[in-house]
Amino acid sequence: MQEGIDVEQSAEPAETTANLAAPMDLRSSLAELRAVTIERLQDATTLEELALIETEVLGSESPIAVARRGLGSMPSEERRDAGRAINEVAKELANAVGDRRVALRAAVQREQIAAEAFDVTLDYERLPLGSLHLVQQVIDEVSDIFVGLGYKVAEGPEAELAWYNFDALNTPPDHPGRLESDTMYLDYGDAADEMLMRAHTSPIQARYMETHDPPVYIVAPGRAYRNDTIDATHLPVFHQIEGLAVDENITFSDLKGTLAEFARQYFGPETEVRMRPHYFPFTEPSAELDVSCFSCGGGSSSCRVCKGVGWLEMLGCGMVDPNVFVAVGYDPDAVTGFAFGMGVERLAMVRHGIDSMRIFVDNDVRFLAQYPGF
Amino acid sequence: MRVPLSWLREYIELPTSDVGEIAHAFDMLGHGVEDVLHLGVGWTDVRIGRVERIEAHPDADQVRITHVDLGDGALHQIICGAWNFDAGAVVPVAVPGAVLPGGLEIGERKIRGVMSRGMICSERELGIGDVHEGIMVLGDDVAAGGLGSPLAEVIDLPDVVFDLEVTNNRPDAMGMVGVARELAAWFEVPYRWPTIALEATGGPPTTQVLISAPDGCNRFVARELRGLTVGPSPLWMRERLRRAGVRAISNVVDVTNYVMLELGHPLHAFDVDQIAGNMLDVRWAEEGEAIVTLDGVTRSLTPRDLVIVDADGPTSLAAVMGGARSEVEPVTVNVLMEAASWNPATVMYTSRRHDLRSEASARFERGVDPNLAPDANTRASALLAEIGGGAEVSDLIDVVANEVTPWDITLPIREVQRLLDDRFTVEASAAALRRLELEVEVEGDTLRVVVPTFRPDLTRGADLIEELARLADYDSFAATVPTGPVGGLTAEQRRTRHLQDVLRGLGLHQVINLPFVSHGELAAFAEGQVEGVVSVRNPLRDDQAKLRQSLLPGLVRNARDNFNRGADQVAVFEIGRTFHARPWGEDPRVPDQPVRVGVLVAGRFGNERIGRHRTDADAATALGIVGALGEAMGVVIERRQATPAGFHPTRAAQLTIDGRRVGIAGELHPEMAARFDIEGRAGVVELEVAPLVAERPPHQMTAISGYPHSDYDLSFDLPAGVTADRLVAVTSGASDLVEEARVFDEYRPAGPTRSLAITYRLRAADRTLASDEIEAARQAMIQAAGGLGATLRGSANKEDE
């Protein structure tokens, strides 16, 4: 870069182009110097050239400097006019040099800018970008929705006592869910304390109620285990979010309203819900919750998402069975409550157009990277 | 359960014929409609024909030429590709001009030079069934209505079939009559039973029945039918069975199925003449006993299997499948029609153990009403007598091991209102329950309810409240939102979110792995012997029978899988539990299952600039991630050289927080990488999450000095065994002016020593540093380094820059 050249100090003084000493010649010489210099400035194409001219014309050995030094020997009546004339030309030339410098600098910068053009469509630099697993994102989002409704987030062990997984939840001893074909059992500990990989997140409820007095408002996300081989609709390990509200006057309407609020926040403000009776051992009454199809709103017979049904089966829920309260030491006459459990993978699949559960455990970075976050 | 509307209408006159409204009623009753099948729609002009003659096609061996009588005095030549029929078969024929479902128009066309005028159809082609192996062969009796008659008229089409998901607690809704009872309660209309009446003509039965296992069988009801003719059942019955999804077999078997579908009570028919010793006994099987079931399979039994035995041993796997020995055959003339009530748990156990789940087991598992058995038997016997050629029917055998009688429930109305709402007055509630055939007496504010034995699911007030909510229509409830007193995440939960965000920010993708591993995978990362393993008793696969003790086997698998898919980079993390056979702190009864975070980075990683040489991840990356995590979480994670199993022996560190071992970081052992098809190096980290996310006091700000800094570099030769962090700590500690110290180069000539270049930044909080104090600090550092055996290699003072 050339702009740093210090015109005051660099460049040897050049030979003077005119002798301005003689007063008679002074005016014409100044005029000539002015004219020649203006022309030279116009011809200068680099900042170095410009600096040379500046030194020659305005430097300490320049004709103008020499003329100034000669002023002292001039008769005083001439001195003023001569001095004024010299200053005028000097000022004019200094301005001209300055203007030219600005112009040349601008040209240099233009050139440089042109030379370093970027193709902005090219990723010159890629910064690493990771992602949270879609299942994690849904868990966090749903947890936050309920946190907003005044819930806490509870956790619990995945290797769990059969008692919390089944008995505390009013599951009959001969319930098929207890069979080895459905549930994974562990070889661990006392034979009396049968151990399994929890088949749902509901044991977290039971443990929480055992250790906390009502009121209880919790959601409990986590992994659940079933003895299923991996296919499009089954995973041996999947995720649920359990919800539980226990208070003095919790009603069936509260369950409905809470899940409706959840559905609106998760699927969109226009979402409607419908509850249908169902059967679960740990709730009574029990229900399945459908949400109106967020894709077609229930209006399209050719909808890809709801297959024209208009509703999407979303989760199981109900009022906590009094036997569950008894099992965890609550007084069923003093409190009521509701519980719900939803499949995280299902929540993700429905909203994000995923048609096979396999993808959740493939851990294929091409899938993971598609969901960098909200 | 499949419910054909045409069949259902025999028991109820519905106030609507709108399929959507009926489906909605089922849904809101809790019998979810999984599918609605419209049978016999979308086609025209399919007629009854009889194949009179069949001949080979001269130019095609996949099809045959049939000549079909359509009742118009001519034989119609139709080419057919199905081979499941012979001359004489009565078949559905789509005549030229007919349209089939999907819009297929049937015309006259040549097939390989031979004219074909129409098409013989399969069930699936007509959209009335699933069968497509061969064409639909109708019974000879269908032709009685006249060849050429429209099929739709002969078999009563169109029809609608509702496929219902009946919940596990509702045996009563597993039959057409029970379904009609439910709809009657919903629509508030009457319903009716089929005629249950029989004239016993055959006198006392010859077979003696015993129940030696009263804990497995409540009641055994039977009748003998003598002198019947086994043959096909009539068209109407076959067609109903077909629409309900049951294959017609013979009149005897069809009647048992028909009554099962109608009343919800399964039945079984024995060939009386194959019952040894004229006796049947219900008892638990003995160890080592076996039975050959109807399907020809020999099944070994345990004392948990319930069997019906005759004088020669087991002759039926009770409730689950009949025995081959007493099976009704075409030559059978005397039949024992059994309707028994079995223990649901037993049926569940045996049907699953022998993988013999059936329509019958699905009902018994729900708990069929023992008091329905006589009616079911009477209905079946009467039907079989009617269609089986006028058999004589014996008196009823009725052995009751346990009498089941209706029971009472007391329900204070405030319990209903507390859970539902104020609409549920005593009167309204009593009326609703009566619609379900419960007997209700109102005593003040309390309902006294007598529950009939067909509703074993109703045992407590809570069960009745559900019935009331159900009949009120779930749609009718208001929606209100209670809010909890205090919501929010705990500090640990918030910091765990932060942890995962930091990992994401570092460019890592979160994975979720199954926690099941093989012994080999456990051994790969185990120090010494594999110990403290928790095993799955009934694993999905034998090589996935152990619970992981480390997240690394899963992450290594992820790397391998992604490289195999063509990835040139794998940067993943997982937050999940590992399992160890030692008591868990929060509940010593369950195994320890700490949450850990694991990281694996392999292949190119970090910022990438085009034209710039790429950097591949290795141990440095892993250590860098540890450093970043520590900094981001506000935790000092100390690293010490270590040789954990599965790691590169000279490129691994043990990690500690506050002196406690919390994990490992480094490079995957080259052998391990090769074993998992990972080319090149892989940086791996595994850390306990709890100490990372534990709540910490809020950070208190360190004052930021406004005075100028002074930088200089020092380069030290280090003896073996002195670590970088030690050198940095000791030299920085030599002066209280050090604001920051960072190693910027490592030089490792051959031999045990190496040199490290460190840049120091000095700054005082309250003044501009004087050159003599800077020099003093520098000398102090050099001296301190000397205490470690490190000597100054050279220095460059940058302070004047």
JSON list of C-alpha atoms in Angstrom, two decimals, chain B residues 520-635:
[
{"chain": "B", "resi": 520, "resn": "GLY", "atom": "CA", "xyz": [-17.51, -58.25, 24.05]},
{"chain": "B", "resi": 521, "resn": "GLU", "atom": "CA", "xyz": [-18.58, -54.62, 23.95]},
{"chain": "B", "resi": 522, "resn": "LEU", "atom": "CA", "xyz": [-18.53, -54.49, 27.73]},
{"chain": "B", "resi": 523, "resn": "ALA", "atom": "CA", "xyz": [-15.08, -56.05, 27.81]},
{"chain": "B", "resi": 524, "resn": "ALA", "atom": "CA", "xyz": [-13.74, -53.55, 25.28]},
{"chain": "B", "resi": 525, "resn": "PHE", "atom": "CA", "xyz": [-14.01, -50.67, 27.75]},
{"chain": "B", "resi": 526, "resn": "ALA", "atom": "CA", "xyz": [-13.75, -52.58, 31.03]},
{"chain": "B", "resi": 527, "resn": "GLU", "atom": "CA", "xyz": [-10.77, -52.28, 33.32]},
{"chain": "B", "resi": 528, "resn": "GLY", "atom": "CA", "xyz": [-9.72, -55.87, 33.78]},
{"chain": "B", "resi": 529, "resn": "GLN", "atom": "CA", "xyz": [-12.52, -58.39, 34.21]},
{"chain": "B", "resi": 530, "resn": "VAL", "atom": "CA", "xyz": [-16.05, -57.40, 33.27]},
{"chain": "B", "resi": 531, "resn": "GLU", "atom": "CA", "xyz": [-17.76, -56.96, 36.61]},
{"chain": "B", "resi": 532, "resn": "GLY", "atom": "CA", "xyz": [-20.93, -55.57, 38.06]},
{"chain": "B", "resi": 533, "resn": "VAL", "atom": "CA", "xyz": [-22.98, -56.22, 34.94]},
{"chain": "B", "resi": 534, "resn": "VAL", "atom": "CA", "xyz": [-26.76, -56.02, 35.00]},
{"chain": "B", "resi": 535, "resn": "SER", "atom": "CA", "xyz": [-28.23, -58.54, 32.55]},
{"chain": "B", "resi": 536, "resn": "VAL", "atom": "CA", "xyz": [-31.56, -58.70, 30.79]},
{"chain": "B", "resi": 537, "resn": "ARG", "atom": "CA", "xyz": [-33.31, -61.95, 31.61]},
{"chain": "B", "resi": 538, "resn": "ASN", "atom": "CA", "xyz": [-35.30, -62.01, 28.37]},
{"chain": "B", "resi": 539, "resn": "PRO", "atom": "CA", "xyz": [-33.21, -60.06, 25.86]},
{"chain": "B", "resi": 540, "resn": "LEU", "atom": "CA", "xyz": [-34.27, -59.29, 22.32]},
{"chain": "B", "resi": 541, "resn": "ARG", "atom": "CA", "xyz": [-31.06, -60.88, 21.08]},
{"chain": "B", "resi": 542, "resn": "ASP", "atom": "CA", "xyz": [-28.45, -62.90, 22.90]},
{"chain": "B", "resi": 543, "resn": "ASP", "atom": "CA", "xyz": [-25.72, -60.47, 21.87]},
{"chain": "B", "resi": 544, "resn": "GLN", "atom": "CA", "xyz": [-27.73, -57.60, 23.39]},
{"chain": "B", "resi": 545, "resn": "ALA", "atom": "CA", "xyz": [-28.32, -59.17, 26.77]},
{"chain": "B", "resi": 546, "resn": "LYS", "atom": "CA", "xyz": [-26.23, -56.84, 28.95]},
{"chain": "B", "resi": 547, "resn": "LEU", "atom": "CA", "xyz": [-26.88, -53.29, 30.05]},
{"chain": "B", "resi": 548, "resn": "ARG", "atom": "CA", "xyz": [-24.14, -50.89, 29.06]},
{"chain": "B", "resi": 549, "resn": "GLN", "atom": "CA", "xyz": [-21.58, -49.76, 31.59]},
{"chain": "B", "resi": 550, "resn": "SER", "atom": "CA", "xyz": [-20.27, -47.10, 29.26]},
{"chain": "B", "resi": 551, "resn": "LEU", "atom": "CA", "xyz": [-21.76, -44.95, 26.51]},
{"chain": "B", "resi": 552, "resn": "LEU", "atom": "CA", "xyz": [-18.73, -45.59, 24.31]},
{"chain": "B", "resi": 553, "resn": "PRO", "atom": "CA", "xyz": [-19.74, -48.89, 22.63]},
{"chain": "B", "resi": 554, "resn": "GLY", "atom": "CA", "xyz": [-22.85, -47.18, 21.31]},
{"chain": "B", "resi": 555, "resn": "LEU", "atom": "CA", "xyz": [-20.94, -44.13, 20.11]},
{"chain": "B", "resi": 556, "resn": "VAL", "atom": "CA", "xyz": [-18.35, -46.29, 18.39]},
{"chain": "B", "resi": 557, "resn": "ARG", "atom": "CA", "xyz": [-21.19, -48.13, 16.64]},
{"chain": "B", "resi": 558, "resn": "ASN", "atom": "CA", "xyz": [-22.63, -44.77, 15.57]},
{"chain": "B", "resi": 559, "resn": "ALA", "atom": "CA", "xyz": [-19.28, -43.81, 14.09]},
{"chain": "B", "resi": 560, "resn": "ARG", "atom": "CA", "xyz": [-18.98, -47.06, 12.20]},
{"chain": "B", "resi": 561, "resn": "ASP", "atom": "CA", "xyz": [-22.55, -46.86, 10.87]},
{"chain": "B", "resi": 562, "resn": "ASN", "atom": "CA", "xyz": [-22.18, -43.27, 9.73]},
{"chain": "B", "resi": 563, "resn": "PHE", "atom": "CA", "xyz": [-18.82, -43.86, 8.05]},
{"chain": "B", "resi": 564, "resn": "ASN", "atom": "CA", "xyz": [-20.37, -46.86, 6.30]},
{"chain": "B", "resi": 565, "resn": "ARG", "atom": "CA", "xyz": [-23.10, -44.55, 5.03]},
{"chain": "B", "resi": 566, "resn": "GLY", "atom": "CA", "xyz": [-20.47, -42.32, 3.50]},
{"chain": "B", "resi": 567, "resn": "ALA", "atom": "CA", "xyz": [-19.98, -39.67, 6.16]},
{"chain": "B", "resi": 568, "resn": "ASP", "atom": "CA", "xyz": [-16.48, -38.13, 6.23]},
{"chain": "B", "resi": 569, "resn": "GLN", "atom": "CA", "xyz": [-17.01, -36.81, 9.72]},
{"chain": "B", "resi": 570, "resn": "VAL", "atom": "CA", "xyz": [-18.76, -38.07, 12.80]},
{"chain": "B", "resi": 571, "resn": "ALA", "atom": "CA", "xyz": [-19.19, -35.75, 15.75]},
{"chain": "B", "resi": 572, "resn": "VAL", "atom": "CA", "xyz": [-21.75, -37.11, 18.19]},
{"chain": "B", "resi": 573, "resn": "PHE", "atom": "CA", "xyz": [-22.68, -37.01, 21.83]},
{"chain": "B", "resi": 574, "resn": "GLU", "atom": "CA", "xyz": [-25.10, -38.89, 23.99]},
{"chain": "B", "resi": 575, "resn": "ILE", "atom": "CA", "xyz": [-26.51, -38.12, 27.41]},
{"chain": "B", "resi": 576, "resn": "GLY", "atom": "CA", "xyz": [-27.83, -41.29, 28.95]},
{"chain": "B", "resi": 577, "resn": "ARG", "atom": "CA", "xyz": [-27.63, -43.75, 31.76]},
{"chain": "B", "resi": 578, "resn": "THR", "atom": "CA", "xyz": [-25.16, -46.55, 32.31]},
{"chain": "B", "resi": 579, "resn": "PHE", "atom": "CA", "xyz": [-26.01, -49.45, 34.57]},
{"chain": "B", "resi": 580, "resn": "HIS", "atom": "CA", "xyz": [-23.91, -50.97, 37.33]},
{"chain": "B", "resi": 581, "resn": "ALA", "atom": "CA", "xyz": [-24.68, -53.78, 39.73]},
{"chain": "B", "resi": 582, "resn": "ARG", "atom": "CA", "xyz": [-24.30, -51.78, 42.93]},
{"chain": "B", "resi": 583, "resn": "PRO", "atom": "CA", "xyz": [-26.95, -49.97, 44.96]},
{"chain": "B", "resi": 584, "resn": "TRP", "atom": "CA", "xyz": [-28.22, -46.69, 43.57]},
{"chain": "B", "resi": 585, "resn": "GLY", "atom": "CA", "xyz": [-27.89, -43.82, 46.00]},
{"chain": "B", "resi": 586, "resn": "GLU", "atom": "CA", "xyz": [-31.51, -42.73, 45.79]},
{"chain": "B", "resi": 587, "resn": "ASP", "atom": "CA", "xyz": [-32.96, -46.23, 46.18]},
{"chain": "B", "resi": 588, "resn": "PRO", "atom": "CA", "xyz": [-30.59, -49.04, 47.10]},
{"chain": "B", "resi": 589, "resn": "ARG", "atom": "CA", "xyz": [-33.01, -51.65, 45.82]},
{"chain": "B", "resi": 590, "resn": "VAL", "atom": "CA", "xyz": [-32.32, -50.72, 42.21]},
{"chain": "B", "resi": 591, "resn": "PRO", "atom": "CA", "xyz": [-28.97, -50.80, 40.43]},
{"chain": "B", "resi": 592, "resn": "ASP", "atom": "CA", "xyz": [-26.85, -47.69, 40.15]},
{"chain": "B", "resi": 593, "resn": "GLN", "atom": "CA", "xyz": [-27.66, -45.89, 36.90]},
{"chain": "B", "resi": 594, "resn": "PRO", "atom": "CA", "xyz": [-25.78, -42.62, 36.67]},
{"chain": "B", "resi": 595, "resn": "VAL", "atom": "CA", "xyz": [-26.40, -40.26, 33.80]},
{"chain": "B", "resi": 596, "resn": "ARG", "atom": "CA", "xyz": [-23.31, -39.75, 31.69]},
{"chain": "B", "resi": 597, "resn": "VAL", "atom": "CA", "xyz": [-22.30, -37.73, 28.70]},
{"chain": "B", "resi": 598, "resn": "GLY", "atom": "CA", "xyz": [-20.27, -39.37, 25.98]},
{"chain": "B", "resi": 599, "resn": "VAL", "atom": "CA", "xyz": [-18.63, -37.74, 23.00]},
{"chain": "B", "resi": 600, "resn": "LEU", "atom": "CA", "xyz": [-17.02, -39.20, 19.90]},
{"chain": "B", "resi": 601, "resn": "VAL", "atom": "CA", "xyz": [-15.40, -37.12, 17.19]},
{"chain": "B", "resi": 602, "resn": "ALA", "atom": "CA", "xyz": [-13.74, -38.66, 14.15]},
{"chain": "B", "resi": 603, "resn": "GLY", "atom": "CA", "xyz": [-12.79, -37.40, 10.73]},
{"chain": "B", "resi": 604, "resn": "ARG", "atom": "CA", "xyz": [-12.54, -33.72, 9.84]},
{"chain": "B", "resi": 605, "resn": "PHE", "atom": "CA", "xyz": [-13.72, -31.42, 12.58]},
{"chain": "B", "resi": 606, "resn": "GLY", "atom": "CA", "xyz": [-13.87, -27.73, 13.37]},
{"chain": "B", "resi": 607, "resn": "ASN", "atom": "CA", "xyz": [-14.03, -24.66, 11.18]},
{"chain": "B", "resi": 608, "resn": "GLU", "atom": "CA", "xyz": [-13.34, -25.44, 7.56]},
{"chain": "B", "resi": 609, "resn": "ARG", "atom": "CA", "xyz": [-11.99, -22.86, 5.17]},
{"chain": "B", "resi": 610, "resn": "ILE", "atom": "CA", "xyz": [-11.87, -23.67, 1.51]},
{"chain": "B", "resi": 611, "resn": "GLY", "atom": "CA", "xyz": [-8.37, -24.15, 0.34]},
{"chain": "B", "resi": 612, "resn": "ARG", "atom": "CA", "xyz": [-7.12, -24.68, 3.84]},
{"chain": "B", "resi": 613, "resn": "HIS", "atom": "CA", "xyz": [-5.81, -28.07, 4.93]},
{"chain": "B", "resi": 614, "resn": "ARG", "atom": "CA", "xyz": [-8.43, -29.95, 6.91]},
{"chain": "B", "resi": 615, "resn": "THR", "atom": "CA", "xyz": [-7.84, -31.04, 10.45]},
{"chain": "B", "resi": 616, "resn": "ASP", "atom": "CA", "xyz": [-8.88, -34.48, 11.60]},
{"chain": "B", "resi": 617, "resn": "ALA", "atom": "CA", "xyz": [-10.12, -35.06, 15.09]},
{"chain": "B", "resi": 618, "resn": "ASP", "atom": "CA", "xyz": [-7.93, -36.92, 17.55]},
{"chain": "B", "resi": 619, "resn": "ALA", "atom": "CA", "xyz": [-7.06, -36.91, 21.24]},
{"chain": "B", "resi": 620, "resn": "ALA", "atom": "CA", "xyz": [-6.46, -33.16, 21.06]},
{"chain": "B", "resi": 621, "resn": "THR", "atom": "CA", "xyz": [-10.05, -32.66, 19.96]},
{"chain": "B", "resi": 622, "resn": "ALA", "atom": "CA", "xyz": [-11.32, -34.77, 22.84]},
{"chain": "B", "resi": 623, "resn": "LEU", "atom": "CA", "xyz": [-9.19, -32.80, 25.32]},
{"chain": "B", "resi": 624, "resn": "GLY", "atom": "CA", "xyz": [-10.35, -29.57, 23.73]},
{"chain": "B", "resi": 625, "resn": "ILE", "atom": "CA", "xyz": [-13.95, -30.59, 24.21]},
{"chain": "B", "resi": 626, "resn": "VAL", "atom": "CA", "xyz": [-13.24, -31.41, 27.85]},
{"chain": "B", "resi": 627, "resn": "GLY", "atom": "CA", "xyz": [-11.67, -27.97, 28.25]},
{"chain": "B", "resi": 628, "resn": "ALA", "atom": "CA", "xyz": [-14.61, -26.25, 26.61]},
{"chain": "B", "resi": 629, "resn": "LEU", "atom": "CA", "xyz": [-17.10, -28.20, 28.72]},
{"chain": "B", "resi": 630, "resn": "GLY", "atom": "CA", "xyz": [-15.29, -27.32, 31.91]},
{"chain": "B", "resi": 631, "resn": "GLU", "atom": "CA", "xyz": [-15.17, -23.68, 30.98]},
{"chain": "B", "resi": 632, "resn": "ALA", "atom": "CA", "xyz": [-18.78, -23.57, 29.84]},
{"chain": "B", "resi": 633, "resn": "MET", "atom": "CA", "xyz": [-20.04, -25.35, 32.94]},
{"chain": "B", "resi": 634, "resn": "GLY", "atom": "CA", "xyz": [-17.84, -23.32, 35.27]},
{"chain": "B", "resi": 635, "resn": "VAL", "atom": "CA", "xyz": [-16.17, -26.49, 36.55]}
]
